[in-house]
């Protein structure tokens, strides 16, 4: 389990939560690849919020120390500590890393939880991150849509992946579906929910009780999935 934490200086970092049967109290442990919170048995992760808030200055200091160390070791090569960013992919927070290279490509390290974007011009890396998201979202949405469309027996027309600021998806009267290019930042089940939501709009245009009933039939956990989007929307962006 991971907790996103927004620090007073606007930086976001993720704290990994580890359960421990031996621990008696909440505790924070720091290392080169991040900060972990130790959760004693019988305590709940949501109780950690206050504890983490009370340790904010320590977290900030420690995080800066390890950022500098990572840089020295070449893990963060040219990225200054203040530029360390989090990028979500399929619901998992990764550290976004940008390195200058002759060719443009991206690699994902699931062990280190780092996505590295190799770019020719570091100043324009955002454009590549967007393009990368667009490709991921296009691949995943077209893949999931076929199965879900068949299951719900709903016919749609064209599918577009768009750079839209404020919506995860939309549909038109011509039965065209649009999805936000950042949608692949969300877990698969949440992506499925967004697809179901738009497909159901093809038969029920407004957010009526009938609409939500149909969504609930297709995705019994839709409330949880909707909440995930609400909770994460301010963390999922390219900046
Ligand atoms: Zn809707």
Short mmCIF file of C-alpha atoms and ligand atoms in Angstrom, two decimals:
data_model
loop_
_atom_site.label_atom_id
_atom_site.label_comp_id
_atom_site.label_asym_id
_atom_site.label_seq_id
_atom_site.Cartn_x
_atom_site.Cartn_y
_atom_site.Cartn_z
CA UNK A 1 0.00 0.00 0.00
CA UNK A 2 1.22 3.50 -0.77
CA UNK A 3 0.24 6.92 0.53
CA UNK A 4 0.72 10.02 -1.60
CA UNK A 5 1.88 12.93 0.55
CA UNK A 6 1.82 16.55 -0.57
CA UNK A 7 4.45 18.58 1.26
CA UNK A 8 4.19 22.26 2.22
CA UNK A 9 6.55 23.18 -0.64
CA UNK A 10 4.16 21.61 -3.17
CA UNK A 11 6.19 18.49 -3.84
CA UNK A 12 4.47 15.14 -3.87
CA UNK A 13 6.09 12.01 -2.63
CA UNK A 14 4.84 8.54 -1.92
CA UNK A 15 5.27 6.76 1.35
CA UNK A 16 5.16 3.01 1.25
CA UNK A 17 3.17 1.50 4.11
CA UNK A 18 4.52 -1.71 5.64
CA UNK A 19 2.64 -3.72 8.22
CA UNK A 20 4.64 -5.11 11.10
CA UNK A 21 3.46 -7.53 13.73
CA UNK A 22 6.38 -6.61 16.00
CA UNK A 23 6.11 -2.81 15.84
CA UNK A 24 4.37 -1.09 18.77
CA UNK A 25 4.21 2.45 17.36
CA UNK A 26 4.03 4.24 14.03
CA UNK A 27 7.49 4.79 12.65
CA UNK A 28 9.11 6.23 9.54
CA UNK A 29 12.15 4.67 7.88
CA UNK A 30 14.07 6.41 5.12
CA UNK A 31 16.38 5.04 2.45
CA UNK A 32 17.77 5.96 -0.92
CA UNK A 33 14.62 4.87 -2.73
CA UNK A 34 12.10 6.45 -0.47
CA UNK A 35 10.39 6.68 2.87
CA UNK A 36 8.41 3.85 4.46
CA UNK A 37 5.86 4.04 7.23
CA UNK A 38 5.69 1.10 9.62
CA UNK A 39 2.16 0.19 10.66
CA UNK A 40 1.78 -1.86 13.86
CA UNK A 41 -0.70 -4.75 13.81
CA UNK A 42 -4.21 -3.70 14.69
CA UNK A 43 -3.76 -0.11 13.50
CA UNK A 44 -5.22 1.24 10.30
CA UNK A 45 -3.41 2.99 7.47
CA UNK A 46 -5.78 5.96 7.64
CA UNK A 47 -4.51 6.68 11.15
CA UNK A 48 -1.13 7.37 9.57
CA UNK A 49 -2.23 10.69 8.07
CA UNK A 50 -1.92 12.65 11.33
CA UNK A 51 1.34 10.94 12.22
CA UNK A 52 2.82 11.74 8.82
CA UNK A 53 1.60 15.34 9.03
CA UNK A 54 3.35 15.74 12.39
CA UNK A 55 6.63 14.55 10.82
CA UNK A 56 6.51 16.78 7.79
CA UNK A 57 9.67 18.77 8.42
CA UNK A 58 11.62 15.57 9.05
CA UNK A 59 10.18 14.03 5.86
CA UNK A 60 11.12 17.08 3.80
CA UNK A 61 14.67 17.21 5.19
CA UNK A 62 15.21 13.48 4.75
CA UNK A 63 13.73 13.42 1.28
CA UNK A 64 16.01 16.29 0.19
CA UNK A 65 19.02 14.54 1.65
CA UNK A 66 18.31 11.34 -0.28
CA UNK A 67 17.47 13.24 -3.47
CA UNK A 68 20.92 14.81 -3.35
CA UNK A 69 22.47 11.42 -2.65
CA UNK A 70 20.58 9.82 -5.56
CA UNK A 71 21.84 12.60 -7.79
CA UNK A 72 25.43 12.06 -6.67
CA UNK A 73 25.04 8.37 -7.41
CA UNK A 74 23.77 9.19 -10.88
CA UNK A 75 20.27 7.77 -10.34
CA UNK A 76 18.71 11.16 -10.86
CA UNK A 77 21.45 12.28 -13.24
CA UNK A 78 20.55 15.81 -14.34
CA UNK A 79 17.24 16.18 -12.55
CA UNK A 80 17.66 18.68 -9.70
CA UNK A 81 16.16 17.58 -6.40
CA UNK A 82 13.42 20.18 -6.60
CA UNK A 83 12.21 18.70 -9.87
CA UNK A 84 11.58 15.16 -8.62
CA UNK A 85 8.06 14.27 -9.63
CA UNK A 86 5.60 11.48 -9.30
CA UNK A 87 3.94 9.91 -12.29
CA UNK A 88 1.03 7.47 -11.99
CA UNK A 89 0.68 4.49 -14.26
CA UNK A 90 -2.07 1.89 -13.80
CA UNK A 91 -2.68 3.24 -10.32
CA UNK A 92 0.90 2.92 -9.13
CA UNK A 93 3.00 6.00 -8.31
CA UNK A 94 6.41 6.05 -9.96
CA UNK A 95 9.23 8.56 -9.77
CA UNK A 96 9.46 10.40 -13.07
CA UNK A 97 13.00 10.64 -14.33
CA UNK A 98 14.17 12.48 -17.42
CA UNK A 99 17.53 11.82 -19.06
CA UNK A 100 19.07 13.24 -22.20
CA UNK A 101 19.64 10.69 -24.91
CA UNK A 102 20.05 10.47 -28.66
CA UNK A 103 16.85 8.50 -29.02
CA UNK A 104 13.45 8.98 -27.49
CA UNK A 105 12.04 6.09 -25.46
CA UNK A 106 10.69 5.26 -22.01
CA UNK A 107 11.52 2.46 -19.60
CA UNK A 108 9.62 1.32 -16.52
CA UNK A 109 11.38 -0.15 -13.51
CA UNK A 110 8.83 -1.91 -11.35
CA UNK A 111 11.45 -2.76 -8.74
CA UNK A 112 12.63 0.81 -8.24
CA UNK A 113 9.24 2.33 -9.13
CA UNK A 114 10.84 4.67 -11.61
CA UNK A 115 9.73 5.57 -15.15
CA UNK A 116 12.62 7.00 -17.14
CA UNK A 117 11.96 9.15 -20.18
CA UNK A 118 14.91 9.37 -22.53
CA UNK A 119 14.57 12.57 -24.54
CA UNK A 120 16.68 14.54 -26.97
CA UNK A 121 15.71 17.87 -25.44
CA UNK A 122 15.11 17.84 -21.69
CA UNK A 123 13.20 21.13 -21.79
CA UNK A 124 10.53 19.50 -23.96
CA UNK A 125 10.12 16.28 -22.00
CA UNK A 126 6.48 17.05 -21.18
CA UNK A 127 5.53 16.61 -24.80
CA UNK A 128 7.01 13.11 -24.79
CA UNK A 129 5.38 12.20 -21.45
CA UNK A 130 2.03 13.22 -22.96
CA UNK A 131 2.68 11.19 -26.08
CA UNK A 132 3.68 8.21 -23.96
CA UNK A 133 0.45 8.47 -21.92
CA UNK A 134 -1.57 8.79 -25.12
CA UNK A 135 -0.07 5.57 -26.47
CA UNK A 136 -0.63 3.67 -23.21
CA UNK A 137 -4.20 4.92 -22.87
CA UNK A 138 -5.01 4.16 -26.50
CA UNK A 139 -3.68 0.61 -26.23
CA UNK A 140 -5.36 -0.15 -22.90
CA UNK A 141 -8.72 1.51 -23.67
CA UNK A 142 -9.11 -0.13 -27.09
CA UNK A 143 -8.23 -3.46 -25.52
CA UNK A 144 -10.70 -3.19 -22.60
CA UNK A 145 -13.45 -1.55 -24.63
CA UNK A 146 -13.95 -4.52 -26.94
CA UNK A 147 -14.66 -6.92 -24.07
CA UNK A 148 -16.80 -4.53 -22.05
CA UNK A 149 -18.77 -3.40 -25.14
CA UNK A 150 -19.56 -7.03 -25.98
CA UNK A 151 -20.49 -7.86 -22.41
CA UNK A 152 -22.92 -4.92 -22.17
CA UNK A 153 -24.06 -5.39 -25.78
CA UNK A 154 -23.53 -1.71 -26.51
CA UNK A 155 -22.41 -0.43 -29.89
CA UNK A 156 -20.24 2.64 -30.15
CA UNK A 157 -18.85 4.51 -33.08
CA UNK A 158 -15.42 6.14 -33.02
CA UNK A 159 -12.96 6.24 -30.11
CA UNK A 160 -10.58 9.18 -29.57
CA UNK A 161 -7.91 9.79 -26.98
CA UNK A 162 -7.89 13.49 -26.16
CA UNK A 163 -5.89 16.02 -24.23
CA UNK A 164 -8.79 17.32 -22.17
CA UNK A 165 -8.24 19.28 -19.01
CA UNK A 166 -11.22 18.56 -16.82
CA UNK A 167 -12.84 15.30 -17.85
CA UNK A 168 -11.84 11.67 -17.82
CA UNK A 169 -14.10 10.82 -20.72
CA UNK A 170 -17.13 11.95 -22.68
CA UNK A 171 -19.46 10.70 -25.35
CA UNK A 172 -21.37 12.37 -28.15
CA UNK A 173 -24.82 11.92 -29.63
CA UNK A 174 -23.11 10.35 -32.64
CA UNK A 175 -21.99 7.57 -30.28
CA UNK A 176 -18.35 8.63 -30.39
CA UNK A 177 -16.34 8.07 -27.22
CA UNK A 178 -13.52 10.33 -26.00
CA UNK A 179 -11.06 9.39 -23.30
CA UNK A 180 -8.56 11.59 -21.49
CA UNK A 181 -5.01 10.69 -22.47
CA UNK A 182 -4.04 10.51 -18.77
CA UNK A 183 -6.56 7.76 -18.07
CA UNK A 184 -3.87 5.05 -18.07
CA UNK A 185 -2.62 6.65 -14.84
CA UNK A 186 -5.57 4.93 -13.13
CA UNK A 187 -5.78 1.24 -12.10
CA UNK A 188 -7.33 -1.11 -14.67
CA UNK A 189 -10.57 -1.52 -12.69
CA UNK A 190 -10.95 2.27 -12.63
CA UNK A 191 -10.32 2.47 -16.38
CA UNK A 192 -13.00 -0.20 -16.82
CA UNK A 193 -15.38 1.88 -14.72
CA UNK A 194 -14.80 4.97 -16.91
CA UNK A 195 -15.43 2.86 -20.03
CA UNK A 196 -18.62 1.41 -18.51
CA UNK A 197 -19.75 4.92 -17.49
CA UNK A 198 -19.43 6.22 -21.06
CA UNK A 199 -21.00 3.12 -22.63
CA UNK A 200 -24.02 3.39 -20.35
CA UNK A 201 -24.38 7.04 -21.43
CA UNK A 202 -25.11 5.69 -24.92
CA UNK A 203 -28.47 4.46 -23.61
CA UNK A 204 -29.00 6.82 -20.67
CA UNK A 205 -27.74 10.30 -21.41
CA UNK A 206 -28.12 11.95 -17.99
CA UNK A 207 -26.81 10.91 -14.57
CA UNK A 208 -30.22 9.67 -13.50
CA UNK A 209 -30.97 6.94 -10.95
CA UNK A 210 -31.50 4.59 -13.89
CA UNK A 211 -28.05 5.52 -15.19
CA UNK A 212 -26.30 4.73 -11.87
CA UNK A 213 -28.29 1.55 -11.48
CA UNK A 214 -27.07 0.34 -14.87
CA UNK A 215 -23.48 1.34 -14.03
CA UNK A 216 -23.76 -0.56 -10.74
CA UNK A 217 -25.00 -3.65 -12.58
CA UNK A 218 -21.93 -3.59 -14.82
CA UNK A 219 -19.47 -2.57 -12.08
CA UNK A 220 -20.61 -3.38 -8.51
CA UNK A 221 -17.59 -1.47 -7.11
CA UNK A 222 -18.20 1.69 -9.14
CA UNK A 223 -18.41 3.93 -6.05
CA UNK A 224 -14.94 2.90 -4.97
CA UNK A 225 -13.64 3.48 -8.51
CA UNK A 226 -15.28 6.89 -8.73
CA UNK A 227 -13.67 7.82 -5.41
CA UNK A 228 -10.26 6.75 -6.63
CA UNK A 229 -10.57 9.25 -9.47
CA UNK A 230 -11.74 12.01 -7.14
CA UNK A 231 -8.91 11.36 -4.71
CA UNK A 232 -6.22 11.25 -7.34
CA UNK A 233 -7.28 13.81 -9.91
CA UNK A 234 -5.06 16.52 -8.46
CA UNK A 235 -2.08 14.16 -8.43
CA UNK A 236 -2.48 13.00 -12.02
CA UNK A 237 -1.15 15.65 -14.34
CA UNK A 238 1.88 16.51 -16.36
CA UNK A 239 3.67 19.56 -14.99
ZN1 LIG B 1 -21.28 10.82 -17.02
#
